[in-house]
mmCIF file with all atom_site columns, C-alpha atoms in Angstrom:
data_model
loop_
_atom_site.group_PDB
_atom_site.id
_atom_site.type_symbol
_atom_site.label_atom_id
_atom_site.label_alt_id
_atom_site.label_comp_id
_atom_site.label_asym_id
_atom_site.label_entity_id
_atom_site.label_seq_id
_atom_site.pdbx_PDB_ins_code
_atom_site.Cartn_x
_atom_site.Cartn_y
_atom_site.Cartn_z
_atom_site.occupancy
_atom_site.B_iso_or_equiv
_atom_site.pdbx_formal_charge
_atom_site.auth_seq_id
_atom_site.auth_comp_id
_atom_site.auth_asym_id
_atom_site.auth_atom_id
_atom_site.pdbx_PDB_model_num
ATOM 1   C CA . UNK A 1 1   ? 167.006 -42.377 -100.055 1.00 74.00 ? 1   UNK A CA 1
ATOM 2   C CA . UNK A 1 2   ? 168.162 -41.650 -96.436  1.00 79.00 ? 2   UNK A CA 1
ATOM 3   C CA . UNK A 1 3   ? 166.132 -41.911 -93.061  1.00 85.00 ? 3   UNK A CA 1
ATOM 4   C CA . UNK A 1 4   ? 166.299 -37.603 -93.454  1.00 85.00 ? 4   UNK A CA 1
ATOM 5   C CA . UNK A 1 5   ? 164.463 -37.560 -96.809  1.00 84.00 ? 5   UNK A CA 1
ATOM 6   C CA . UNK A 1 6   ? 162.514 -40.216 -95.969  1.00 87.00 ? 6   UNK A CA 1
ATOM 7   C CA . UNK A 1 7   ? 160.895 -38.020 -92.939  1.00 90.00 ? 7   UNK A CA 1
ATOM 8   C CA . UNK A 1 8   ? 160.664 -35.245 -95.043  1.00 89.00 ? 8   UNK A CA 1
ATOM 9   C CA . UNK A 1 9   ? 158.679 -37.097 -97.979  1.00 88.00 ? 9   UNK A CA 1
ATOM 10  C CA . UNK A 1 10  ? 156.167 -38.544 -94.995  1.00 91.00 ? 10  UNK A CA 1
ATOM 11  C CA . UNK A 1 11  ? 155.741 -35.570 -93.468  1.00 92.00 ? 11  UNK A CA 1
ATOM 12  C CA . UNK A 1 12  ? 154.995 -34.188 -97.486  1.00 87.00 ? 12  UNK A CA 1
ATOM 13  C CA . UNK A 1 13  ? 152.361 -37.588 -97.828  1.00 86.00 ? 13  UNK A CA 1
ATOM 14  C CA . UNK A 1 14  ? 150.847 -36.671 -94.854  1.00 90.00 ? 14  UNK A CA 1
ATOM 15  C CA . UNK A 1 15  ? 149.802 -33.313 -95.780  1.00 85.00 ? 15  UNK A CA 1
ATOM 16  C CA . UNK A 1 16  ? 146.447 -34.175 -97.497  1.00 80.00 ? 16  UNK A CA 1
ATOM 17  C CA . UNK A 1 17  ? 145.326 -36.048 -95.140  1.00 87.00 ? 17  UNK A CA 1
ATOM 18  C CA . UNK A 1 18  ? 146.642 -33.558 -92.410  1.00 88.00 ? 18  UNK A CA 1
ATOM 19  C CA . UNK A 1 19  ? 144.441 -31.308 -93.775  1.00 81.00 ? 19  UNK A CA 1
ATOM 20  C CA . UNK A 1 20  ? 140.921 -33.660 -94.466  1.00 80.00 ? 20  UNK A CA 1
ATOM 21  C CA . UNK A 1 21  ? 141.503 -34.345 -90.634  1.00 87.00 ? 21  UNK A CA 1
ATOM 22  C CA . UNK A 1 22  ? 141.445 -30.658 -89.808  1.00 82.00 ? 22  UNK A CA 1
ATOM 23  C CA . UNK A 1 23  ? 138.302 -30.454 -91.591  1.00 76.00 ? 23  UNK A CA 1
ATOM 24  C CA . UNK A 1 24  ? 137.218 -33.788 -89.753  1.00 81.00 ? 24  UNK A CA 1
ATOM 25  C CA . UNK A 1 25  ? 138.026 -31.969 -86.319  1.00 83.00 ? 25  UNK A CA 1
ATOM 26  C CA . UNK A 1 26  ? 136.263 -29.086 -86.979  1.00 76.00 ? 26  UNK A CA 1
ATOM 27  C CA . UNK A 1 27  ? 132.870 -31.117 -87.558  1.00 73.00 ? 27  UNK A CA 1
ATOM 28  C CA . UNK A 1 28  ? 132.706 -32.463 -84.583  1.00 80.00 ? 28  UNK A CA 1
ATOM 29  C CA . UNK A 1 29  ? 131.184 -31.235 -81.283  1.00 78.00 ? 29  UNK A CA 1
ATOM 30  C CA . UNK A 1 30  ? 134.142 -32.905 -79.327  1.00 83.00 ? 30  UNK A CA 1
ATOM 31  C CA . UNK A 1 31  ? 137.190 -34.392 -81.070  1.00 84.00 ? 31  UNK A CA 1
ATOM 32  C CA . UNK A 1 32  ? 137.494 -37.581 -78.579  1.00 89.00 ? 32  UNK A CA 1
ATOM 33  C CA . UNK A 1 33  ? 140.810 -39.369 -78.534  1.00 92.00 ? 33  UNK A CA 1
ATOM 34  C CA . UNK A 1 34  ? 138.878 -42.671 -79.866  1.00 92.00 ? 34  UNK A CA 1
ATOM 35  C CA . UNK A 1 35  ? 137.614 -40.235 -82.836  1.00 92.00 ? 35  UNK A CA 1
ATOM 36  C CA . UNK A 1 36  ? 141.078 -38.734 -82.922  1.00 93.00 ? 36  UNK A CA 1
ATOM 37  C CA . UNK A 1 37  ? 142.622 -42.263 -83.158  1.00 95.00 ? 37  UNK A CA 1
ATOM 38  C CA . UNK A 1 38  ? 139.941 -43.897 -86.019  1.00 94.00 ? 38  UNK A CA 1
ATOM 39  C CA . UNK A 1 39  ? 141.048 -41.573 -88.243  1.00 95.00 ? 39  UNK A CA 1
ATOM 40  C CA . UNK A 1 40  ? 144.794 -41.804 -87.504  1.00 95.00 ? 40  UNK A CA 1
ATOM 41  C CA . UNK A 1 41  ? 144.498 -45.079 -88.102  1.00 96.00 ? 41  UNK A CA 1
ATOM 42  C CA . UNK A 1 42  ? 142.312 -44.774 -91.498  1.00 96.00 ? 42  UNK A CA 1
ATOM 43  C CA . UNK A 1 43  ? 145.030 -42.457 -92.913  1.00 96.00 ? 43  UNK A CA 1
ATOM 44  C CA . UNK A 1 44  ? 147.702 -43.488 -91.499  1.00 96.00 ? 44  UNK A CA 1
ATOM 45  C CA . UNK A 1 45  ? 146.885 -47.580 -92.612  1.00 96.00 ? 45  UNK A CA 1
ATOM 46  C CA . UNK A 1 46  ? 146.113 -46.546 -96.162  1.00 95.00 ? 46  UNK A CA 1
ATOM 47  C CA . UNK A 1 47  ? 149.231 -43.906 -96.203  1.00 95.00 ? 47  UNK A CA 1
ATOM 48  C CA . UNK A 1 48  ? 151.499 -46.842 -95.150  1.00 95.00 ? 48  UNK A CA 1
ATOM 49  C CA . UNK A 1 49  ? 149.708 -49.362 -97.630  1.00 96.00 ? 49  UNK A CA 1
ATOM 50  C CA . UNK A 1 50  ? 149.883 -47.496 -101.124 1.00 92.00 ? 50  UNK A CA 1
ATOM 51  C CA . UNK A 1 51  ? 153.917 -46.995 -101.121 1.00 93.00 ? 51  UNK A CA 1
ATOM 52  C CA . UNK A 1 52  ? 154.138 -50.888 -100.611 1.00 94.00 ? 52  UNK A CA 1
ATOM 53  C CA . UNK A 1 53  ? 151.640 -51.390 -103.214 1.00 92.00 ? 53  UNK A CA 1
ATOM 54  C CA . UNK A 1 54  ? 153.052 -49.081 -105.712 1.00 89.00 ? 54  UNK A CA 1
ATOM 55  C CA . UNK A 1 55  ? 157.314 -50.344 -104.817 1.00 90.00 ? 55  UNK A CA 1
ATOM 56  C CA . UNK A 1 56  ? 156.050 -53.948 -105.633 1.00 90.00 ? 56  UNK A CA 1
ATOM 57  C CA . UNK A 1 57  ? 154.160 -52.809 -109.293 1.00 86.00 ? 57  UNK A CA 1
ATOM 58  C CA . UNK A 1 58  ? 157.510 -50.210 -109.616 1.00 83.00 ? 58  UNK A CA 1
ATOM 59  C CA . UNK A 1 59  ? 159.988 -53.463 -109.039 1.00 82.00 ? 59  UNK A CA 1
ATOM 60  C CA . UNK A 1 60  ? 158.056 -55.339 -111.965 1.00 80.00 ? 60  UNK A CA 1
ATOM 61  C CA . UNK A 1 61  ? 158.908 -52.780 -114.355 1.00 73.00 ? 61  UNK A CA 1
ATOM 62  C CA . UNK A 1 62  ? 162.381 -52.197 -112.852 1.00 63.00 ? 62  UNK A CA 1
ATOM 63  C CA . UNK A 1 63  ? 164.685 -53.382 -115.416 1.00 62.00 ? 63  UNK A CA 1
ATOM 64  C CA . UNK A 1 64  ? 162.882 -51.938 -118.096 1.00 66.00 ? 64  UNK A CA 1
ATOM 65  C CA . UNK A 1 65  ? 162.558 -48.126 -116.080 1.00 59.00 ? 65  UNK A CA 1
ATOM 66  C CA . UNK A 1 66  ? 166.335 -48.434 -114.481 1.00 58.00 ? 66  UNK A CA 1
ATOM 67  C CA . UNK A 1 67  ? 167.874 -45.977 -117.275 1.00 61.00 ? 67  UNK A CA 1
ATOM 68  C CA . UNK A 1 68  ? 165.238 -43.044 -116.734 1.00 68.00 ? 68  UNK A CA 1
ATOM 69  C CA . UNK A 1 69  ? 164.149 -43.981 -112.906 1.00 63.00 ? 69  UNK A CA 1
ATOM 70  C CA . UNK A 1 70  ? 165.076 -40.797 -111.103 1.00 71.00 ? 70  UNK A CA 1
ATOM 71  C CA . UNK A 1 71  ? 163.642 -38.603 -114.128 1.00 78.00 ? 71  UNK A CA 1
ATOM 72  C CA . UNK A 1 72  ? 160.182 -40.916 -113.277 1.00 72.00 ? 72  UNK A CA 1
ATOM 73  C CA . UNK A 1 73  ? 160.640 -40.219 -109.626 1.00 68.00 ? 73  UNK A CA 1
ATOM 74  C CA . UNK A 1 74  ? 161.104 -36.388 -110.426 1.00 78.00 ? 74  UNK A CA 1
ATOM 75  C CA . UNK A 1 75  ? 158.029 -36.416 -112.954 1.00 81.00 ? 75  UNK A CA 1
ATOM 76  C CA . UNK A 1 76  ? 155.870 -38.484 -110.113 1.00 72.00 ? 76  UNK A CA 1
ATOM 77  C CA . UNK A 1 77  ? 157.179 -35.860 -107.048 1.00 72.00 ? 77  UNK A CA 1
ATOM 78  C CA . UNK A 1 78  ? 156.908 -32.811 -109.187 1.00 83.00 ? 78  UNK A CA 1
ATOM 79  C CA . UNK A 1 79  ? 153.141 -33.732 -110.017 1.00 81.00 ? 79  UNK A CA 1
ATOM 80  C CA . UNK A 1 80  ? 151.865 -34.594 -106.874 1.00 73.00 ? 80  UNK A CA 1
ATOM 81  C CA . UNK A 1 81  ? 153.911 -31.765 -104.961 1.00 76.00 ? 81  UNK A CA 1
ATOM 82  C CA . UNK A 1 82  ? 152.456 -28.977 -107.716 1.00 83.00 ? 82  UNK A CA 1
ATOM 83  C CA . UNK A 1 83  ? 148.650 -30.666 -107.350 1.00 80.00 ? 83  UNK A CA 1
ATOM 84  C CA . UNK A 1 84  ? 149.421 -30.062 -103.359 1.00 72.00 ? 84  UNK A CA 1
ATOM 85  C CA . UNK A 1 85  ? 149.969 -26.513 -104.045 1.00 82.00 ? 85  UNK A CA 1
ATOM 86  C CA . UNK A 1 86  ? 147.556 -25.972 -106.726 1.00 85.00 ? 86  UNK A CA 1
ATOM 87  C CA . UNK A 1 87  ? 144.825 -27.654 -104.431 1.00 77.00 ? 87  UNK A CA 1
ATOM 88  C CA . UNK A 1 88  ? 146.319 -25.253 -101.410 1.00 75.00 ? 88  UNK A CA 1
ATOM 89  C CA . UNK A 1 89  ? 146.094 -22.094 -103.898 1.00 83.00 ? 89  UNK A CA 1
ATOM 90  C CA . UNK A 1 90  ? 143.310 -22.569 -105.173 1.00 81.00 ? 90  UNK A CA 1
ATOM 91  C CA . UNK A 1 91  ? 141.547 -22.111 -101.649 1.00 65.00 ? 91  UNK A CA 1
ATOM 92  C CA . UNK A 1 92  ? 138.599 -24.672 -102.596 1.00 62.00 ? 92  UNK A CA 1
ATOM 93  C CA . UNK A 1 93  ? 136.719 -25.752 -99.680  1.00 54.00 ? 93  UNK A CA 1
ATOM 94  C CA . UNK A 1 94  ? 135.305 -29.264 -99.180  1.00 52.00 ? 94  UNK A CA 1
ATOM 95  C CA . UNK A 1 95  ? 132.494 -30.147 -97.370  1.00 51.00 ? 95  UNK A CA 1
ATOM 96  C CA . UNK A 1 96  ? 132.738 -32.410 -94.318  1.00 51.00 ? 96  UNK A CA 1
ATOM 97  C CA . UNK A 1 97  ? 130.914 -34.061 -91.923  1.00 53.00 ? 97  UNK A CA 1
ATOM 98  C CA . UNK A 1 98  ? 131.297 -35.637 -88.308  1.00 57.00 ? 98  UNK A CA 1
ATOM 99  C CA . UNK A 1 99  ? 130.484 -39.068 -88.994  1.00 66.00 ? 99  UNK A CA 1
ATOM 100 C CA . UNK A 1 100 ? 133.395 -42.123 -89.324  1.00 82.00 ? 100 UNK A CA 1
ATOM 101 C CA . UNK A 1 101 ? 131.416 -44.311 -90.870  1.00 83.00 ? 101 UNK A CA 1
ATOM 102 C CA . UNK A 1 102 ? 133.467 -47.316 -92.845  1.00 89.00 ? 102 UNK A CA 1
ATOM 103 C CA . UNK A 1 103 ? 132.574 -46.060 -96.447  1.00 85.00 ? 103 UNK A CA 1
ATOM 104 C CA . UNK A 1 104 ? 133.128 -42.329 -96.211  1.00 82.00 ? 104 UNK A CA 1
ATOM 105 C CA . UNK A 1 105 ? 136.222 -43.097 -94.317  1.00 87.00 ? 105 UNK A CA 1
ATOM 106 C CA . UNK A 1 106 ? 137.683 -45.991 -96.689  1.00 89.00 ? 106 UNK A CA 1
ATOM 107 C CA . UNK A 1 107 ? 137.126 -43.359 -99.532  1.00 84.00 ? 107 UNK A CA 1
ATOM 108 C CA . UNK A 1 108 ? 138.862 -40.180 -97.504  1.00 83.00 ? 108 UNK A CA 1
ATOM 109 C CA . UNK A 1 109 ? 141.882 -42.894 -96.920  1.00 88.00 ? 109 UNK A CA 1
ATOM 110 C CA . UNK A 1 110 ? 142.173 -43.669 -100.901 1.00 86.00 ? 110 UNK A CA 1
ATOM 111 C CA . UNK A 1 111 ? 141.741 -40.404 -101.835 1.00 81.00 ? 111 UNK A CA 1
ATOM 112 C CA . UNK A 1 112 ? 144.191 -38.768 -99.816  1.00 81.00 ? 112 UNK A CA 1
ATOM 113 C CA . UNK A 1 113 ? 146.759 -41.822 -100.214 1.00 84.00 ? 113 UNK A CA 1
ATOM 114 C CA . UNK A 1 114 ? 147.012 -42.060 -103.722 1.00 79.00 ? 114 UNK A CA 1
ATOM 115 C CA . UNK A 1 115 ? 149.829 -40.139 -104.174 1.00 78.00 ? 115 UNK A CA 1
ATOM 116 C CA . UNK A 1 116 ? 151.725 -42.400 -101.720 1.00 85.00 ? 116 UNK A CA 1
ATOM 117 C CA . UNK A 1 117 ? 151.412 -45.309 -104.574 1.00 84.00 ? 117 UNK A CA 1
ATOM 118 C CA . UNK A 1 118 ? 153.130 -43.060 -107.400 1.00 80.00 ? 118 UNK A CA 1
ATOM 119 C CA . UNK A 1 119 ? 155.878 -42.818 -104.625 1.00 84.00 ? 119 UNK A CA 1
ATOM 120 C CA . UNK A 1 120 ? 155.980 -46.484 -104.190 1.00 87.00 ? 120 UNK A CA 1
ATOM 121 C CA . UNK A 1 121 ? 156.719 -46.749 -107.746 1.00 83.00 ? 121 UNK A CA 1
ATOM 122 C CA . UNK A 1 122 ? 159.784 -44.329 -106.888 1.00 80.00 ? 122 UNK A CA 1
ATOM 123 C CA . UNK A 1 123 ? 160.737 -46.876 -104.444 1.00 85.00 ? 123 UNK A CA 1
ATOM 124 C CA . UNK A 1 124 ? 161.516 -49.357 -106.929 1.00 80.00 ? 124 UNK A CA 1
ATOM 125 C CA . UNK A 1 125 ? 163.585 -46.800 -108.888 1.00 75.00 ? 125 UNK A CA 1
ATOM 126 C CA . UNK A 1 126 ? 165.924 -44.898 -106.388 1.00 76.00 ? 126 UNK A CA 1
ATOM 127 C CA . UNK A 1 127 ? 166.204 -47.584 -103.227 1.00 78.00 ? 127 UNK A CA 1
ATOM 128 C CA . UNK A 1 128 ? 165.509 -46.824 -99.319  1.00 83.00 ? 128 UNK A CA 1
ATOM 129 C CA . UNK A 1 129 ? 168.111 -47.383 -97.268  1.00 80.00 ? 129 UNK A CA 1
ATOM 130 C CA . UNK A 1 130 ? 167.562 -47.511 -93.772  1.00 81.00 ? 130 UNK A CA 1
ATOM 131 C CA . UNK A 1 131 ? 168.969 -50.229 -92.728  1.00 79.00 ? 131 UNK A CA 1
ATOM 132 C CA . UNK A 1 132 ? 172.585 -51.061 -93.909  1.00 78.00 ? 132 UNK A CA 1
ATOM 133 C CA . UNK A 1 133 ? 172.071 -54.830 -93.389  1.00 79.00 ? 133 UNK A CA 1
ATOM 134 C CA . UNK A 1 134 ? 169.075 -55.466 -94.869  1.00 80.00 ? 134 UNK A CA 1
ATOM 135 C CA . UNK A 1 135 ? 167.512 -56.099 -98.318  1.00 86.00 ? 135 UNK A CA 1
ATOM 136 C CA . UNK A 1 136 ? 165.392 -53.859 -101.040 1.00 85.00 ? 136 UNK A CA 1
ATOM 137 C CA . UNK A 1 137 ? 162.497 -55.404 -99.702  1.00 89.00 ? 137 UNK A CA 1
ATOM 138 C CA . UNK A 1 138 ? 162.711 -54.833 -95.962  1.00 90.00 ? 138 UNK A CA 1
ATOM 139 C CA . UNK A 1 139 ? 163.974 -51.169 -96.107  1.00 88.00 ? 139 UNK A CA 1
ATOM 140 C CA . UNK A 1 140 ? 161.039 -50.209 -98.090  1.00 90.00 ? 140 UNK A CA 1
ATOM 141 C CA . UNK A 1 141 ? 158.997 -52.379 -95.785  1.00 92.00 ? 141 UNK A CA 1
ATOM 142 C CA . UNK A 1 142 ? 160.563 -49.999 -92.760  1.00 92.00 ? 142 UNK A CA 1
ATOM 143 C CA . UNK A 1 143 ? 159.544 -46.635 -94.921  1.00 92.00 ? 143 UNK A CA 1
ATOM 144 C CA . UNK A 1 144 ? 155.886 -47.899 -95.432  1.00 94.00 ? 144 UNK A CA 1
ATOM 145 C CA . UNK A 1 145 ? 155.557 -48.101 -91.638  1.00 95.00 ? 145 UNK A CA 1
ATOM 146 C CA . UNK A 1 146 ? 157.548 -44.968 -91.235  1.00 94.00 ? 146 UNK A CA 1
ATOM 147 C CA . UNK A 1 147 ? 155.504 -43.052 -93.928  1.00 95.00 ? 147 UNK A CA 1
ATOM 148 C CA . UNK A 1 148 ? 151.806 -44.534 -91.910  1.00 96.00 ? 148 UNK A CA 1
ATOM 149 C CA . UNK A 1 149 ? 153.471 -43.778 -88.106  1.00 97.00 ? 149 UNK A CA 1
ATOM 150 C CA . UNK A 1 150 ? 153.657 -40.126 -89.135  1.00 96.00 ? 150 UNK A CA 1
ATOM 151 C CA . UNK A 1 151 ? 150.487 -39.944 -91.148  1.00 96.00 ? 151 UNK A CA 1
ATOM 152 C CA . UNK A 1 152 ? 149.159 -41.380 -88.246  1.00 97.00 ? 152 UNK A CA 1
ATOM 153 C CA . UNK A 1 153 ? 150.856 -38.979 -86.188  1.00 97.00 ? 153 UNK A CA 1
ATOM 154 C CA . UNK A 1 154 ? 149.681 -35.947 -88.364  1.00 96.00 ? 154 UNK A CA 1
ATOM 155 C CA . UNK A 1 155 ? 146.411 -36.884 -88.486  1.00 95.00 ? 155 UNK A CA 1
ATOM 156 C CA . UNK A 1 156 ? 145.744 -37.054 -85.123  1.00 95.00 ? 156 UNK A CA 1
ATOM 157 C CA . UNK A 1 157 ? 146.916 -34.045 -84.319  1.00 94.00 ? 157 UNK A CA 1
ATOM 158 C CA . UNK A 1 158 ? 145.316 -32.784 -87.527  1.00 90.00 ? 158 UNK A CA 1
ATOM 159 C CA . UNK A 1 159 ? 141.952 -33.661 -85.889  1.00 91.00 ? 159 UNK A CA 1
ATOM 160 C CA . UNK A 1 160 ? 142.536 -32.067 -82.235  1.00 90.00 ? 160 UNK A CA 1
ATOM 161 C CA . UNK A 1 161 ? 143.667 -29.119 -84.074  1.00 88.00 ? 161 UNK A CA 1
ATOM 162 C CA . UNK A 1 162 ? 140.757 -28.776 -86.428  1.00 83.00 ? 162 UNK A CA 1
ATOM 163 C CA . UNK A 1 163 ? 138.266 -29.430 -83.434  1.00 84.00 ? 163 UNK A CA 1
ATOM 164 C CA . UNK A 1 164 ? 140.106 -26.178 -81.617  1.00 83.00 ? 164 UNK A CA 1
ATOM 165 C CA . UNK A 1 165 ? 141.386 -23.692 -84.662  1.00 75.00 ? 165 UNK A CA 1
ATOM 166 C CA . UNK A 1 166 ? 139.135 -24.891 -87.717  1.00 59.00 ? 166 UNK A CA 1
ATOM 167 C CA . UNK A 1 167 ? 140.468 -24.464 -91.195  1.00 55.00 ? 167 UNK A CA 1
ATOM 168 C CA . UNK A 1 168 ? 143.168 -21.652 -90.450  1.00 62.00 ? 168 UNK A CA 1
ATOM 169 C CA . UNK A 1 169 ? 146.369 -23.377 -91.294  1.00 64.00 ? 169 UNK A CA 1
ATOM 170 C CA . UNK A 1 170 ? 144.388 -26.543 -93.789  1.00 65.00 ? 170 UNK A CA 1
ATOM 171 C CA . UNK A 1 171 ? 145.105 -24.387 -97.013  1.00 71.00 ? 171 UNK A CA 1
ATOM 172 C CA . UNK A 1 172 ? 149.156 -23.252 -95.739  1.00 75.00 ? 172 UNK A CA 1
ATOM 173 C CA . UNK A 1 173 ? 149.776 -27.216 -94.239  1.00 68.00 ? 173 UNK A CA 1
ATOM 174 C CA . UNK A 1 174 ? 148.653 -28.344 -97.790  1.00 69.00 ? 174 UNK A CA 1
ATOM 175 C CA . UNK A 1 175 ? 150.514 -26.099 -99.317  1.00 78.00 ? 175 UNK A CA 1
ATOM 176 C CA . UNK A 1 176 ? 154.093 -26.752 -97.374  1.00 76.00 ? 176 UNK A CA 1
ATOM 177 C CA . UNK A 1 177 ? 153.608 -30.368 -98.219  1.00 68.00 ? 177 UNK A CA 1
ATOM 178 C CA . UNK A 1 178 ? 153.638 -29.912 -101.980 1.00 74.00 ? 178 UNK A CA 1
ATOM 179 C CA . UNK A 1 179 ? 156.513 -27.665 -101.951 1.00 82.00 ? 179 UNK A CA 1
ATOM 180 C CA . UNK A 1 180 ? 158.364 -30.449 -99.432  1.00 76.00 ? 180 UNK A CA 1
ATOM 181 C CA . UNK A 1 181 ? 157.274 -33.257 -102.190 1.00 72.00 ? 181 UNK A CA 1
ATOM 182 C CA . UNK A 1 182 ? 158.616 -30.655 -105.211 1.00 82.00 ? 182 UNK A CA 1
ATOM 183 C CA . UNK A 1 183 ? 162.112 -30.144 -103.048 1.00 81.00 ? 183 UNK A CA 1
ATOM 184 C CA . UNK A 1 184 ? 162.618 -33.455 -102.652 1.00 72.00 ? 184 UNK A CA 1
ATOM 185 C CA . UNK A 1 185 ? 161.940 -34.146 -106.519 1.00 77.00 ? 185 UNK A CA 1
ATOM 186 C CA . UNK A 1 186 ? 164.865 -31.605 -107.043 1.00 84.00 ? 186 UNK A CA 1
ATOM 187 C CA . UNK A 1 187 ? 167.062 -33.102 -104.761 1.00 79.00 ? 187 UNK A CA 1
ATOM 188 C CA . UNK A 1 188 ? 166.691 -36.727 -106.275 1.00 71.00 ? 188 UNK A CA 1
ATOM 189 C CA . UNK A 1 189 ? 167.445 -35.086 -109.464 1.00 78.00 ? 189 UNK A CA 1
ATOM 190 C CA . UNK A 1 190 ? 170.695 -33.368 -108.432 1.00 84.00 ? 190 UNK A CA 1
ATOM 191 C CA . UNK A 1 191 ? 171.586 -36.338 -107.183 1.00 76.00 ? 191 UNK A CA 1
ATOM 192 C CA . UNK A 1 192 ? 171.356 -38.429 -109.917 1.00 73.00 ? 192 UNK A CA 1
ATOM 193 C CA . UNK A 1 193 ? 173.806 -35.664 -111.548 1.00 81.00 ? 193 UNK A CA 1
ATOM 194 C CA . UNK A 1 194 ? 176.189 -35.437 -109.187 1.00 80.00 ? 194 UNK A CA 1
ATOM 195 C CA . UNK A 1 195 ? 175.781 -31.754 -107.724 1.00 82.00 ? 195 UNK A CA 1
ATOM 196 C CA . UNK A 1 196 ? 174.769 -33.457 -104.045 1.00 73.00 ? 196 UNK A CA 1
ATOM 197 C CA . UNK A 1 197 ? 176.653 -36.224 -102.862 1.00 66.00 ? 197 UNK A CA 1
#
């Protein structure tokens, strides 16, 4: 996996909690830069933290999942990528409030970062490499900080946004990201076949 599609599967991660932070933004009387920045740092931490978690349970398994491990990256992309869309589809709105307190916000970070630990597991099956030098280990290390920078990013701006538009774009931003995270599932999967080099 290449620096590209690595960008491309953060910017996919980052859609859930892209659009919680809208929602976040749009309860509150002023979207400060502090607020703006806790919850950055919520989603971004977590988004950063499952991949690692899930590449170091994938590289357990590794020898046994080697044979089959872009069909389980395809299967784990395909799922989260369709619930993304189903979820943007379905037009279900959640409830949220203003406050950043610890719980609500350690339970928003989970919940929207879960899928980032099925695409650790994918980690351990078709490798990272952004830097040419370095091991298994540290390139994956490198995409869990890439993957939380633009979460972090995204959820900023996610915020300031919600504060000024509301919920306009939350369903269509959700909604891109699955079909991003169902591309890229695809593309592994050509791969693996030879049809992209």
């Amino acid at each position: 996996m290449d620096i590209a599609t690595l960008l491309l599967l953060a910017v996919g991660l980052s859609m859930d909690a892209f659009a919680v932070s809208v929602c976040k933004g749009l309860a509150m009387q002023k979207a400060t830069v502090g607020k703006c920045m806790i919850v950055g740092l919520w989603f971004g931490g977590f988004q950063g933290l499952m991949p690692f978690i899930g590449y170091m349970l994938g590289i357990q398994f590794k020898t046994y999942i080697n044979a089959i491990a872009p069909w389980i990256a395809f299967i784990l992309l395909i799922c989260i990528g369709g619930d993304m869309i189903k979820e943007a589809v379905s037009g279900e709105e959640e409830e949220e409030t203003d406050t950043l307190k610890i719980k609500e916000m350690f339970l928003l970070a989970v919940a929207t970062s879960i899928d980032a630990l099925a695409v650790g597991i994918t980690f351990a099956c078709v490798p990272v490499s952004i830097c040419r030098d370095a091991d298994r280990f540290i390139n994956t290390l490198w995409a869990c900080i890439m993957i939380a920078a633009t979460t972090f990013v995204i959820a900023v701006a996610g915020v300031h946004i919600g504060n000024i538009f509301g919920t306009k774009y939350k369903n269509k931003a959700e909604c891109a990201g699955g079909v991003i995270l169902v591309l890229l599932a695809c593309k592994i999967l050509l791969e693996h076949f030879g049809f992209l080099p």
